[in-house]
Amino acid sequence: MSVSKKIVLLGHFGVGKSSLLRRFVENTFSENYMVTIGVHIMKKEVAVENDAVTLIIWDVEGTDDFTKYRSSYLMGASSFIYVFDATRAITYSDLKYNLNHINEKFRGIPVHVVGNKVDLVDENDLLKELEAQEIKHSYLSSAKTGKNVELLFQDIAAQLVTHAQ
Amino acid sequence: MHNKDVSKQFLDNRHQLVTVSSELKVVESDNVIFYLDKGSDITEFHPFFYTLTTIFDELETSHRFFCIQIEFLGKRRYIDIQTKKSIENQEVYVFIEDMTEHYKNVHQIKQVRNESIIQFNVVQELNNQLEVQRGFKNKFLANVSHEIRTPLNSIKGFLNVLKVSEVSKEQLDIINIVQDSSDTLVTILDDLLDISKIEAGRLEIKNRRFDFKSFIDVLRKTYALRAQEKRLDFDFEIGENIPNFLVGDRLRINQILINLLENALRYTHQGSIKLNISTSSRNLRRIPITFEIIDTGIGIAPENLERIFESFTQLEKRGLFGGSGLGLSIVKQLTGLMESELEVKSVEGEGSSFNFTLTLGVSHDQKSKIERDSVPLIALPDKEIKGKKKKKKRILYGEDIEVNQLLMTKLMADHGGYSLDIAKNGEWVIEYLERYPYDLLLLDLTMPVMDGFDAATVIRNHSNKQIRKIPIIALTARTTQEEKELAKEAGINAFLIKPLDQKALFETIDRLLNRYKKKKQEED
Ligand SMILES: Nc1nc2c(ncn2[C@@H]2O[C@H](COP(=O)(O)OP(=O)(O)OP(=O)(O)O)[C@@H](O)[C@H]2O)c(=O)[nH]1
Ligand SMILES: [Mg+2]
């Protein structure tokens, strides 16, 4: 049995958390918005060099107030993915505040900030906007086109494996 | 006993108890909801159960997890899970409760709520995008100011009419106040239009020779008076080495100085306002002139120093028609257009100082008083005309908008010196001119069927000499230089801008009629 690691997807609702997960695990995408309530969990084994790690990914119901997350959903996570919607500024305007909260409650656990739905925006405009708001993101992704989705999870897996050893 | 059997029927198809070993193998399960093989790895059934590893490692003996989504036999179920460690820490009891019906309702509610919120966000986002798009902003400004100008035109006109009708002292006071307010509105409109023109790069600086000294003198007198009204001192200084006649855009320099002086007046409640004009150069062709406006007013907080020039933050912050409006933003942009930079220094509570330096041409002719672009006004006071008993002059008015027709009728009726006919478009104007003799034509430039430009062209090329020579005054709400040029080309003699100023209207009419009479006499 390979090592298993829990990853939690955080973010406002409708930003594409479930879509990113579906793209990564099943390589499919749907335009339909199906709200996630509670949590939906999927797993996928990822190869990292000669190793393998099983990512247990918790796709948690979206919220704009991170203090409202049920701690039972977040506990035991090795890594967080904070997804925002590049087309809606409101989903990243409070990013710093929410990030602070997570960093305080889960010290030392990495948070990867992902701007999703970049297929819908002008990336230069977005980058300018993010810079203006001093938002540091790790990836710009699209669940629709698949852009950076594989890379995102692959990088996280690699990071978890090297940290574990 | 009986009771327990019944409750079991209700409970049992919704509850399941599973015992799991520390290797995450199923030790025991009543399989009420899900079928789990004894000895099987529970994480193979669902990845949620990887969590149990953490639970074994933890001190806490029990946990609750709500609303976990599980696909089972092709159906989605929502379950709540409670875990409890056995005392020896060898096993975990997993208590599963099927809450599908309850959470389905929750899901429906959240689906609707989230969708509507997202839709609202998207609309907001679109609005923001539109707003920041310059083109839209400028077009919007230009349109709005044009749209407002038309009704304002009739308000101002009717106020003039009202003023000369029989009104009481109090009513006159009120009329004056309304008139002041509409004058302010006109200024704001002009500012808005200027801003949109500057931003669209359509505002040109027109440099002409002008009498700088007497221009400044008028300004000095005006603001000395304004300051006195507010019990403020007005200090003025102008460098002796500044020539009388300079070459520059008098209109815009005036606009800049008035905006800065008005601003100083508005924010100074005691002390003084100072206007300094100086130059460090004795060059004969071009000299830098520094203008400085210093007040002892309320000053500007450091964090606002940059912001006071941003027209749209001001619009937002102070509301379109309140506060200091667009003045400073215009000043900033106008000085920029004249290749100068507006500098501001300020100490909150002590005062502000604005300064800028314009490089202006020095006119080689420092004597002759005539300014090339100024039109001498030959004004006859109203009373003189009224007093003389003479045949009324006939005026034709081409205008499609009813309220304007009404307004003009009223103005003419009150004046009494003219008789007025109205034609509702350019074609009718020609028709009337061919039928009746007129002394003068008032022409709205924007009319349906045939507009004022075309009508004027037809008139100027008419076979009938009487018609061909008729004086034409264009009336329009539009004010671009281009249109003035076009109007001139079409043979229009004078140009009046709506909202109509009663005095200017009759002065212009008299001037043209006199000129026409003189010409005729010369010809005869
Ligand atoms: N164009 C485009 N649409 C996307 C992308 N990702 C998600 N969407 C759409 O966005 C909507 C919401 O996606 P979800 O994945 O359900 O969002 P979520 O973050 O899981 O939302 P909650 O479960 O409510 O928290 C759906 O209509 C998706 O089709 C993307 O990268 N590009
Ligand atoms: Mg979701």
XYZ file of C-alpha atoms and ligand atoms in Angstrom:
722
model
C 0.000 0.000 0.000
C 1.389 3.388 -1.003
C 1.294 6.321 1.381
C -1.966 8.195 1.424
C -2.250 11.945 1.906
C -5.305 14.045 2.547
C -5.734 17.203 0.510
C -8.620 19.638 1.014
C -10.059 21.941 -1.637
C -11.131 25.266 -0.151
C -12.758 28.341 -1.621
C -15.977 30.215 -2.330
C -18.779 28.258 -3.921
C -18.903 27.944 -7.683
C -15.196 28.592 -8.203
C -14.640 25.165 -9.751
C -13.340 22.977 -6.932
C -15.444 19.982 -7.961
C -14.656 20.607 -11.604
C -10.900 20.620 -10.951
C -11.198 17.385 -9.034
C -13.303 15.747 -11.714
C -10.876 16.880 -14.376
C -7.979 15.430 -12.402
C -9.548 12.110 -11.429
C -11.915 11.367 -14.316
C -10.615 13.744 -16.983
C -14.133 15.078 -17.633
C -15.787 18.471 -17.387
C -19.366 19.676 -17.259
C -20.725 23.162 -17.775
C -23.517 22.382 -15.353
C -23.128 23.705 -11.876
C -24.018 21.091 -9.315
C -23.557 22.526 -5.842
C -21.527 20.396 -3.469
C -22.940 20.125 -0.001
C -20.961 18.663 2.862
C -18.020 16.877 1.355
C -17.327 14.667 -1.615
C -14.152 12.616 -1.454
C -12.162 11.112 -4.297
C -8.798 9.455 -4.502
C -6.125 9.029 -7.091
C -2.725 7.428 -7.040
C 0.049 9.611 -8.362
C 3.497 8.433 -9.336
C 6.409 10.526 -8.115
C 9.701 9.357 -9.547
C 10.045 5.811 -8.176
C 7.389 6.313 -5.547
C 3.653 6.493 -5.506
C 1.319 8.483 -3.313
C -2.432 8.124 -3.000
C -4.082 11.509 -2.829
C -7.307 11.499 -0.854
C -8.933 14.700 -2.004
C -11.718 16.256 0.011
C -13.931 18.483 -2.074
C -15.643 20.533 0.572
C -18.763 22.664 0.152
C -17.752 26.202 -0.789
C -17.939 29.142 1.573
C -16.784 32.734 1.658
C -16.105 32.622 5.378
C -13.329 30.199 6.231
C -14.003 30.436 9.934
C -17.187 28.478 9.206
C -15.434 25.364 7.950
C -16.213 22.266 9.950
C -12.954 21.274 11.583
C -13.746 17.606 11.041
C -13.398 18.232 7.292
C -10.030 19.896 7.576
C -8.359 17.790 10.210
C -5.504 15.572 9.141
C -4.915 17.446 5.887
C -1.372 17.433 4.504
C -2.039 20.198 2.056
C -4.722 22.736 1.129
C -5.723 23.975 -2.288
C -7.353 27.397 -2.168
C -9.333 27.884 -5.364
C -10.681 31.231 -6.547
C -12.659 32.161 -9.638
C -10.695 34.405 -12.004
C -13.926 35.822 -13.409
C -15.297 36.979 -10.055
C -13.143 39.346 -8.022
C -15.304 38.759 -4.993
C -13.903 35.224 -4.715
C -10.379 36.537 -4.157
C -10.904 39.920 -2.582
C -10.970 38.291 0.870
C -8.188 35.845 0.101
C -5.629 37.346 2.450
C -8.040 37.306 5.332
C -9.047 33.678 4.793
C -5.472 32.616 4.196
C -4.453 34.120 7.507
C -7.112 32.167 9.266
C -5.981 28.864 7.725
C -2.305 29.561 8.366
C -3.048 30.292 11.972
C -5.144 27.231 12.586
C -3.024 24.848 10.549
C 0.535 25.931 11.072
C 3.084 24.579 8.647
C 0.561 23.014 6.291
C 1.080 24.355 2.778
C -1.715 26.217 0.996
C -1.649 26.323 -2.789
C -3.571 29.244 -4.240
C -5.179 28.492 -7.588
C -6.952 30.936 -9.886
C -9.393 28.861 -11.912
C -11.504 29.497 -15.042
C -8.651 31.330 -16.771
C -10.102 30.184 -20.089
C -12.687 32.936 -19.562
C -10.389 35.890 -18.876
C -7.529 37.832 -20.380
C -4.601 36.509 -18.393
C -2.672 39.774 -18.565
C -5.584 41.708 -17.119
C -5.962 39.112 -14.398
C -2.280 39.218 -13.497
C -2.415 43.006 -13.238
C -5.479 42.811 -11.051
C -3.918 40.189 -8.781
C -0.749 42.206 -8.493
C -2.733 45.301 -7.623
C -4.417 43.398 -4.822
C -1.104 41.823 -3.790
C -2.408 38.310 -4.245
C 0.226 35.631 -4.671
C -1.074 32.655 -6.557
C 0.660 29.356 -7.275
C -1.282 28.341 -10.387
C -3.733 29.672 -12.923
C -5.887 26.806 -14.077
C -8.853 25.811 -16.147
C -10.910 22.769 -15.334
C -12.526 23.236 -18.721
C -9.406 23.068 -20.868
C -7.399 21.107 -18.335
C -4.743 23.791 -18.142
C -2.349 23.253 -15.202
C -4.705 20.789 -13.489
C -2.462 17.757 -13.792
C 0.572 19.897 -12.973
C -1.036 21.287 -9.836
C -1.793 17.897 -8.292
C 1.468 16.407 -9.528
C 3.477 19.184 -7.852
C 1.577 18.807 -4.619
C 2.105 15.055 -4.652
C 5.831 15.534 -5.242
C 6.029 18.023 -2.423
C 4.231 15.649 -0.047
C 6.480 12.733 -0.897
C 9.711 14.658 -0.400
C 8.441 16.147 2.848
C 7.373 12.754 4.144
C 10.865 11.374 3.786
C -41.113 -5.050 23.498
C -43.725 -4.088 21.059
C -42.478 -0.517 21.044
C -38.897 -1.527 20.443
C -39.869 -3.623 17.439
C -41.674 -0.699 15.868
C -38.807 1.730 16.481
C -36.418 -0.795 14.955
C -38.440 -0.709 11.758
C -38.027 3.064 11.588
C -34.425 3.212 12.614
C -32.728 0.277 11.174
C -32.917 0.984 7.469
C -31.169 4.304 8.206
C -28.450 3.228 10.641
C -25.497 0.976 10.356
C -22.799 0.003 12.787
C -19.408 -1.127 11.564
C -16.411 -2.201 13.622
C -13.046 -1.525 12.016
C -9.627 -2.794 13.025
C -6.498 -0.659 13.298
C -5.466 -2.056 9.890
C -8.706 -0.564 8.565
C -10.274 -3.993 7.964
C -13.983 -4.583 8.517
C -14.327 -6.651 11.701
C -18.090 -6.610 11.900
C -20.970 -4.864 10.111
C -24.748 -5.127 10.331
C -24.916 -4.110 6.626
C -28.211 -2.262 6.924
C -27.296 0.434 4.406
C -24.107 -0.682 2.698
C -22.873 -4.167 2.169
C -19.358 -4.625 3.569
C -17.467 -7.904 3.465
C -15.912 -9.009 6.699
C -12.124 -8.738 6.503
C -12.242 -6.344 3.534
C -10.308 -3.081 3.502
C -12.837 -0.373 4.326
C -10.912 2.285 2.400
C -11.608 0.253 -0.734
C -15.290 0.789 -0.078
C -14.838 4.543 0.231
C -11.826 6.835 0.564
C -13.486 8.686 3.464
C -12.336 5.864 5.724
C -8.671 6.784 5.337
C -9.597 9.274 8.047
C -9.744 6.447 10.518
C -5.924 6.268 10.452
C -5.788 9.712 11.978
C -8.368 8.729 14.514
C -6.250 5.846 15.752
C -3.352 8.259 16.172
C -5.417 10.761 18.098
C -6.123 11.100 21.771
C -9.737 12.010 21.289
C -11.981 8.997 21.427
C -14.897 10.140 19.321
C -15.574 12.220 16.217
C -18.527 13.328 14.143
C -18.580 13.915 10.416
C -21.567 15.457 8.727
C -22.929 15.212 5.227
C -20.544 12.894 3.459
C -21.442 12.175 -0.103
C -21.200 8.524 -1.088
C -22.141 6.857 -4.359
C -23.531 3.410 -3.734
C -25.122 1.143 -6.293
C -25.458 4.057 -8.655
C -27.257 6.236 -6.133
C -25.964 9.268 -4.296
C -26.402 9.132 -0.546
C -25.551 11.690 2.117
C -24.511 10.189 5.423
C -23.455 11.412 8.857
C -20.767 9.374 10.591
C -19.844 9.055 14.227
C -16.705 7.233 15.318
C -15.708 5.941 18.696
C -12.497 4.191 19.638
C -12.653 1.004 21.698
C -11.096 1.222 25.117
C -8.123 -0.904 24.187
C -7.557 1.235 21.121
C -7.746 -1.869 18.965
C -10.892 -1.049 17.076
C -13.072 1.829 15.958
C -16.827 1.722 15.978
C -18.252 3.519 12.990
C -21.847 4.591 13.330
C -23.409 5.539 9.995
C -26.656 7.458 9.649
C -28.295 7.853 6.245
C -29.445 11.484 5.966
C -30.093 11.521 2.225
C -33.640 12.861 2.393
C -32.695 15.702 4.711
C -29.612 16.784 2.771
C -31.401 16.609 -0.564
C -33.612 19.416 0.653
C -30.608 21.358 1.858
C -28.987 20.816 -1.521
C -31.961 22.219 -3.403
C -31.962 25.367 -1.320
C -28.224 25.914 -1.678
C -28.333 25.226 -5.399
C -30.832 28.030 -5.924
C -29.070 30.402 -3.529
C -25.593 29.876 -4.958
C -26.743 30.181 -8.547
C -28.460 33.479 -7.911
C -25.514 34.894 -5.978
C -23.101 33.888 -8.725
C -25.339 35.455 -11.327
C -25.387 38.660 -9.328
C -21.571 38.583 -9.034
C -21.247 38.181 -12.757
C -23.497 41.161 -13.425
C -21.510 43.247 -10.952
C -18.317 42.211 -12.646
C -19.679 43.250 -16.035
C -20.745 46.595 -14.672
C -17.284 47.223 -13.316
C -15.715 46.332 -16.603
C -17.989 48.726 -18.445
C -17.233 51.481 -16.038
C -13.501 51.252 -16.372
C -13.662 51.159 -20.098
C -12.672 54.637 -21.098
C -14.626 54.743 -24.269
C -17.790 53.948 -22.500
C -17.113 56.472 -19.800
C -16.449 59.279 -22.208
C -19.330 58.457 -24.441
C -21.524 58.203 -21.436
C -20.386 61.584 -20.174
C -20.819 63.251 -23.510
C -24.254 61.755 -23.958
C -25.423 62.564 -20.487
C -24.267 66.143 -20.694
C -25.971 66.505 -24.032
C -29.177 64.938 -22.768
C -29.235 67.188 -19.741
C -28.489 70.297 -21.734
C -31.720 70.107 -23.691
C -34.188 70.184 -20.776
C -31.919 72.585 -18.936
C -32.156 74.822 -21.925
C -35.904 75.149 -21.523
C -35.667 75.559 -17.757
C -33.257 78.457 -18.185
C -35.297 79.967 -20.943
C -38.548 79.857 -19.021
C -36.829 81.310 -15.979
C -35.890 84.306 -18.080
C -39.471 84.607 -19.254
C -40.748 84.249 -15.710
C -38.380 86.894 -14.468
C -39.736 89.614 -16.727
C -43.352 88.683 -16.086
C -45.167 90.141 -13.107
C -43.736 88.458 -10.035
C -43.507 89.453 -6.403
C -40.241 90.260 -4.662
C -40.129 86.850 -2.971
C -40.857 85.061 -6.198
C -38.074 86.989 -7.867
C -35.692 85.891 -5.121
C -36.666 82.301 -5.702
C -36.265 82.670 -9.435
C -32.789 84.067 -8.862
C -31.850 81.106 -6.734
C -33.150 78.647 -9.316
C -31.286 80.594 -11.959
C -28.055 80.374 -9.960
C -28.520 76.654 -9.568
C -29.111 76.122 -13.233
C -26.042 78.211 -14.022
C -24.072 75.892 -11.752
C -25.522 72.941 -13.605
C -24.399 74.407 -16.892
C -20.886 74.784 -15.509
C -20.858 71.183 -14.365
C -22.060 70.080 -17.772
C -19.324 72.048 -19.463
C -16.790 70.492 -17.118
C -18.072 67.021 -17.854
C -17.863 67.639 -21.542
C -14.358 69.035 -21.177
C -13.225 65.991 -19.252
C -14.612 63.592 -21.773
C -12.985 65.616 -24.540
C -9.630 65.739 -22.801
C -9.694 62.028 -22.143
C -10.722 61.259 -25.679
C -7.900 63.531 -26.853
C -10.308 65.847 -28.625
C -9.640 69.027 -26.700
C -7.258 71.291 -28.497
C -5.254 74.130 -27.116
C -5.676 77.180 -29.317
C -2.907 79.715 -28.997
C -3.742 83.273 -29.946
C -2.459 86.698 -29.151
C -4.306 88.286 -26.253
C -4.074 91.142 -23.791
C -2.693 89.261 -20.831
C -2.490 92.220 -18.475
C -6.097 93.312 -18.872
C -7.260 89.708 -18.765
C -5.529 89.265 -15.420
C -6.899 92.587 -14.289
C -10.496 91.428 -14.740
C -9.684 88.262 -12.826
C -8.063 90.258 -10.030
C -11.045 92.573 -9.646
C -13.521 89.721 -9.689
C -11.745 87.706 -7.027
C -10.922 90.685 -4.846
C -14.669 91.186 -4.666
C -15.455 87.511 -4.132
C -12.892 87.319 -1.336
C -14.279 90.432 0.289
C -17.735 88.849 0.347
C -16.247 86.018 2.389
C -14.278 88.464 4.551
C -10.996 87.164 3.227
C -7.976 89.157 2.123
C -7.048 88.907 -1.508
C -3.383 89.481 -2.291
C -2.193 89.891 -5.806
C 1.234 90.213 -7.297
C 2.365 90.300 -10.887
C 5.950 90.541 -12.088
C 6.788 93.866 -13.679
C 8.732 92.196 -16.440
C 5.670 90.365 -17.763
C 4.666 91.715 -21.182
C 1.154 92.994 -21.886
C 0.447 90.887 -24.925
C 1.078 87.159 -24.898
C 0.255 84.257 -27.145
C -1.594 81.394 -25.529
C -5.017 79.878 -24.977
C -6.720 82.595 -22.974
C -9.925 80.591 -22.608
C -8.148 77.643 -20.999
C -5.807 79.708 -18.871
C -8.871 81.487 -17.603
C -10.537 78.173 -16.881
C -7.534 76.939 -14.925
C -7.205 80.072 -12.832
C -10.915 80.330 -12.102
C -11.064 76.711 -11.012
C -8.101 77.151 -8.690
C -9.369 80.433 -7.282
C -12.869 79.023 -6.762
C -11.341 76.045 -5.045
C -9.325 78.298 -2.766
C -12.412 80.348 -1.948
C -14.472 77.282 -1.198
C -12.023 75.811 1.271
C -10.788 78.965 2.958
C -12.865 80.293 5.829
C -10.456 82.812 7.255
C -7.216 84.483 6.296
C -6.283 85.126 2.731
C -6.049 84.003 -0.833
C -3.105 85.011 -2.923
C -2.483 85.008 -6.661
C 1.143 85.374 -7.746
C 2.205 85.672 -11.342
C 5.886 85.839 -12.149
C 8.534 85.047 -14.678
C 12.229 84.483 -14.381
C 12.905 85.245 -18.008
C 13.325 88.282 -20.224
C 13.308 86.298 -23.413
C 11.709 88.145 -26.301
C 9.906 85.214 -27.865
C 8.786 82.699 -25.266
C 8.740 83.041 -21.514
C 7.833 80.736 -18.674
C 5.138 82.250 -16.487
C 4.552 80.812 -13.056
C 1.109 81.058 -11.536
C 0.716 80.447 -7.859
C -2.515 80.311 -5.875
C -1.980 80.218 -2.138
C -4.687 79.962 0.486
C -4.906 79.703 4.259
C -7.749 77.216 4.030
C -8.452 73.832 5.534
C -5.677 72.143 3.575
C -5.487 68.615 2.267
C -4.470 65.492 4.165
C -1.294 63.917 2.737
C -3.101 60.715 1.768
C -5.567 62.724 -0.307
C -3.028 64.855 -2.159
C -2.910 62.620 -5.204
C -6.542 61.777 -5.116
C -7.934 65.285 -5.420
C -7.160 65.278 -9.106
C -8.939 62.059 -9.910
C -12.212 63.042 -11.381
C -13.955 59.760 -10.960
C -12.998 59.050 -7.409
C -14.357 62.478 -6.714
C -17.508 61.726 -8.584
C -17.912 58.632 -6.506
C -16.932 60.123 -3.221
C -18.594 63.438 -3.248
C -21.534 62.744 -5.500
C -21.844 64.220 -8.928
C -23.360 67.533 -8.032
C -21.964 68.172 -4.607
C -18.610 69.285 -3.363
C -15.817 70.621 -5.457
C -16.750 68.455 -8.398
C -14.492 68.190 -11.351
C -12.598 71.470 -11.177
C -9.216 70.239 -9.995
C -9.216 67.278 -12.274
C -9.804 69.616 -15.208
C -7.041 71.917 -14.056
C -4.659 68.998 -13.829
C -5.534 67.813 -17.300
C -5.529 71.247 -18.890
C -2.126 72.120 -17.485
C -0.982 68.754 -18.799
C -2.282 69.658 -22.246
C -0.240 72.865 -22.066
C 2.838 70.842 -21.228
C 2.945 72.029 -17.698
C 2.623 70.273 -14.410
C 0.324 71.271 -11.630
C 2.034 71.073 -8.272
C 0.317 71.152 -4.949
C 1.691 71.630 -1.490
C -0.539 71.529 1.519
C -0.522 71.334 5.281
C -3.740 70.169 6.802
C -5.281 72.967 8.818
C -2.879 75.589 7.471
C -3.582 75.911 3.780
C -2.682 74.858 0.302
C -0.645 76.186 -2.553
C -1.094 75.256 -6.178
C 1.385 76.267 -8.819
C 2.132 75.646 -12.455
C 4.345 77.196 -15.095
C 3.173 77.851 -18.635
C 5.512 78.686 -21.447
C 3.743 81.405 -23.422
C 4.701 83.245 -26.565
C 5.477 86.950 -26.376
C 3.600 88.936 -28.999
C 5.896 91.047 -31.177
C 3.143 93.668 -31.195
C 2.893 95.020 -27.642
C 0.675 97.996 -28.490
C -2.393 97.449 -30.610
C -5.434 96.720 -28.500
C -7.372 94.768 -31.092
C -7.530 91.106 -30.474
C -7.881 89.176 -33.623
C -10.505 86.726 -32.539
C -12.775 88.964 -30.578
C -16.042 90.080 -32.078
C -17.074 93.616 -31.299
C -20.577 93.717 -29.924
C -22.893 96.405 -31.108
C -25.572 96.198 -28.515
C -28.707 98.213 -28.520
C -30.480 98.329 -25.178
C -33.925 96.709 -25.318
C -35.746 99.862 -24.320
C -34.507 101.865 -27.252
C -36.127 99.474 -29.685
C -39.301 99.228 -27.714
C -39.600 102.949 -27.506
C -39.447 103.518 -31.214
C -42.687 103.077 -33.105
C -41.764 101.187 -36.178
C -42.889 98.310 -38.313
C -42.247 94.983 -36.645
C -39.535 92.867 -38.197
C -40.545 89.372 -39.250
C -38.519 86.489 -37.958
C -38.780 82.859 -39.013
C -37.778 80.157 -36.559
C -36.886 76.653 -37.745
C -37.268 74.304 -34.787
C -38.758 70.845 -34.301
C -38.908 70.653 -30.517
C -42.147 71.962 -29.148
C -40.893 73.296 -25.855
C -38.283 75.363 -27.676
C -40.910 76.727 -30.037
C -43.029 77.679 -27.075
C -40.143 79.315 -25.321
C -39.186 81.407 -28.317
C -42.792 82.477 -28.852
C -42.902 83.678 -25.285
C -39.592 85.517 -25.541
C -40.684 87.256 -28.713
C -44.112 88.110 -27.343
C -42.531 89.716 -24.286
C -40.008 91.613 -26.311
C -42.751 92.879 -28.599
C -40.424 94.103 -31.313
C -40.774 91.170 -33.666
C -43.339 88.898 -35.151
C -42.458 85.245 -35.224
C -43.333 82.326 -37.468
C -42.298 78.776 -36.812
C -41.326 76.066 -39.283
C -40.888 72.559 -37.955
C -38.043 71.427 -40.213
C -35.630 72.571 -42.906
C -38.015 71.898 -45.745
C -40.717 74.006 -44.151
C -38.189 76.765 -43.575
C -37.522 76.961 -47.319
C -41.248 76.729 -48.052
C -42.031 79.669 -45.719
C -39.161 81.767 -47.025
C -40.425 81.327 -50.564
C -43.947 82.325 -49.551
C -43.427 85.246 -47.176
C -40.836 87.965 -46.772
C -38.698 87.597 -43.616
C -36.040 89.828 -42.145
C -34.122 87.165 -40.248
C -33.944 83.416 -39.768
C -33.360 81.605 -36.484
C -32.300 78.074 -37.246
C -32.018 75.022 -35.053
C -29.241 72.879 -36.469
C -30.666 69.500 -35.541
C -34.024 68.963 -37.143
C -35.615 65.982 -38.871
C -36.153 65.728 -42.655
C -33.745 68.558 -43.466
C -31.375 69.823 -40.816
C -30.111 73.364 -40.295
C -26.833 72.914 -42.169
C -28.616 71.706 -45.289
C -31.306 74.360 -45.032
C -28.659 77.089 -44.790
C -26.863 75.707 -47.825
C -30.091 75.673 -49.841
C -30.861 79.231 -48.755
C -27.427 80.579 -49.645
C -27.727 79.083 -53.113
C -31.302 80.203 -53.689
C -32.231 81.959 -56.936
C -34.156 84.642 -55.061
C -31.769 87.344 -53.865
C -33.973 88.305 -50.870
C -33.881 84.758 -49.610
C -30.224 84.285 -50.443
C -29.170 87.283 -48.343
C -31.285 86.694 -45.221
C -29.293 86.834 -41.971
C -29.179 83.433 -40.286
C -28.574 82.770 -36.620
C -27.956 79.149 -35.683
C -29.230 77.916 -32.334
C -27.806 74.716 -31.016
C -27.033 72.741 -27.913
C -23.935 71.384 -29.560
C -20.777 73.320 -29.148
C -17.918 71.677 -30.961
C -15.506 73.774 -32.927
C -16.020 71.518 -35.888
C -19.708 72.324 -35.966
C -19.088 76.005 -35.694
C -16.805 75.727 -38.665
C -19.391 73.732 -40.607
C -22.050 76.283 -39.773
C -19.841 79.099 -40.974
C -19.200 77.243 -44.199
C -22.914 76.765 -44.721
C -23.287 80.532 -44.577
C -24.587 80.967 -41.084
C -23.878 84.463 -39.726
C -24.026 83.916 -36.001
C -24.056 81.121 -33.549
C -25.961 81.000 -30.287
C -25.676 78.204 -27.804
C -28.610 76.800 -25.922
C -29.594 77.343 -23.162
C -30.443 80.616 -24.799
C -29.427 83.774 -23.104
C -32.226 86.238 -23.697
C -29.945 89.228 -23.837
C -27.475 87.635 -26.215
C -30.324 86.544 -28.454
C -31.754 90.009 -28.941
C -28.353 91.612 -29.157
C -27.372 89.246 -31.917
C -30.651 89.745 -33.750
C -30.249 93.521 -33.599
C -26.644 93.391 -34.639
C -27.380 91.281 -37.714
C -30.403 93.322 -38.685
C -28.382 96.524 -38.466
C -25.567 95.083 -40.460
C -28.005 93.857 -43.101
C -29.684 97.255 -43.275
C -26.346 98.997 -43.706
C -25.294 96.643 -46.456
C -28.576 97.163 -48.258
C -28.200 100.902 -48.042
C -24.723 100.630 -49.465
C -25.964 98.457 -52.276
C -28.946 100.659 -53.124
N -15.263 28.076 -18.241
C -14.970 27.407 -17.128
N -15.958 27.064 -16.284
C -15.638 26.400 -15.163
C -14.309 26.071 -14.853
N -14.316 25.416 -13.664
C -15.605 25.329 -13.280
N -16.412 25.926 -14.171
C -17.880 26.059 -14.083
O -18.172 26.739 -12.890
C -19.326 26.240 -12.265
C -19.021 25.816 -10.840
O -18.088 24.775 -10.830
P -17.974 23.766 -9.615
O -16.786 22.931 -9.899
O -19.249 23.089 -9.356
O -17.655 24.773 -8.435
P -17.392 24.451 -6.884
O -16.251 25.286 -6.455
O -17.271 22.997 -6.700
O -18.725 25.011 -6.204
P -19.358 24.543 -4.791
O -19.440 23.086 -4.826
O -20.684 25.201 -4.721
O -18.440 25.058 -3.737
C -19.797 25.088 -13.153
O -20.831 25.553 -13.992
C -18.576 24.733 -13.965
O -18.921 24.242 -15.232
C -13.289 26.476 -15.768
O -12.083 26.268 -15.569
N -13.659 27.154 -16.869
Mg -18.336 21.673 -5.677
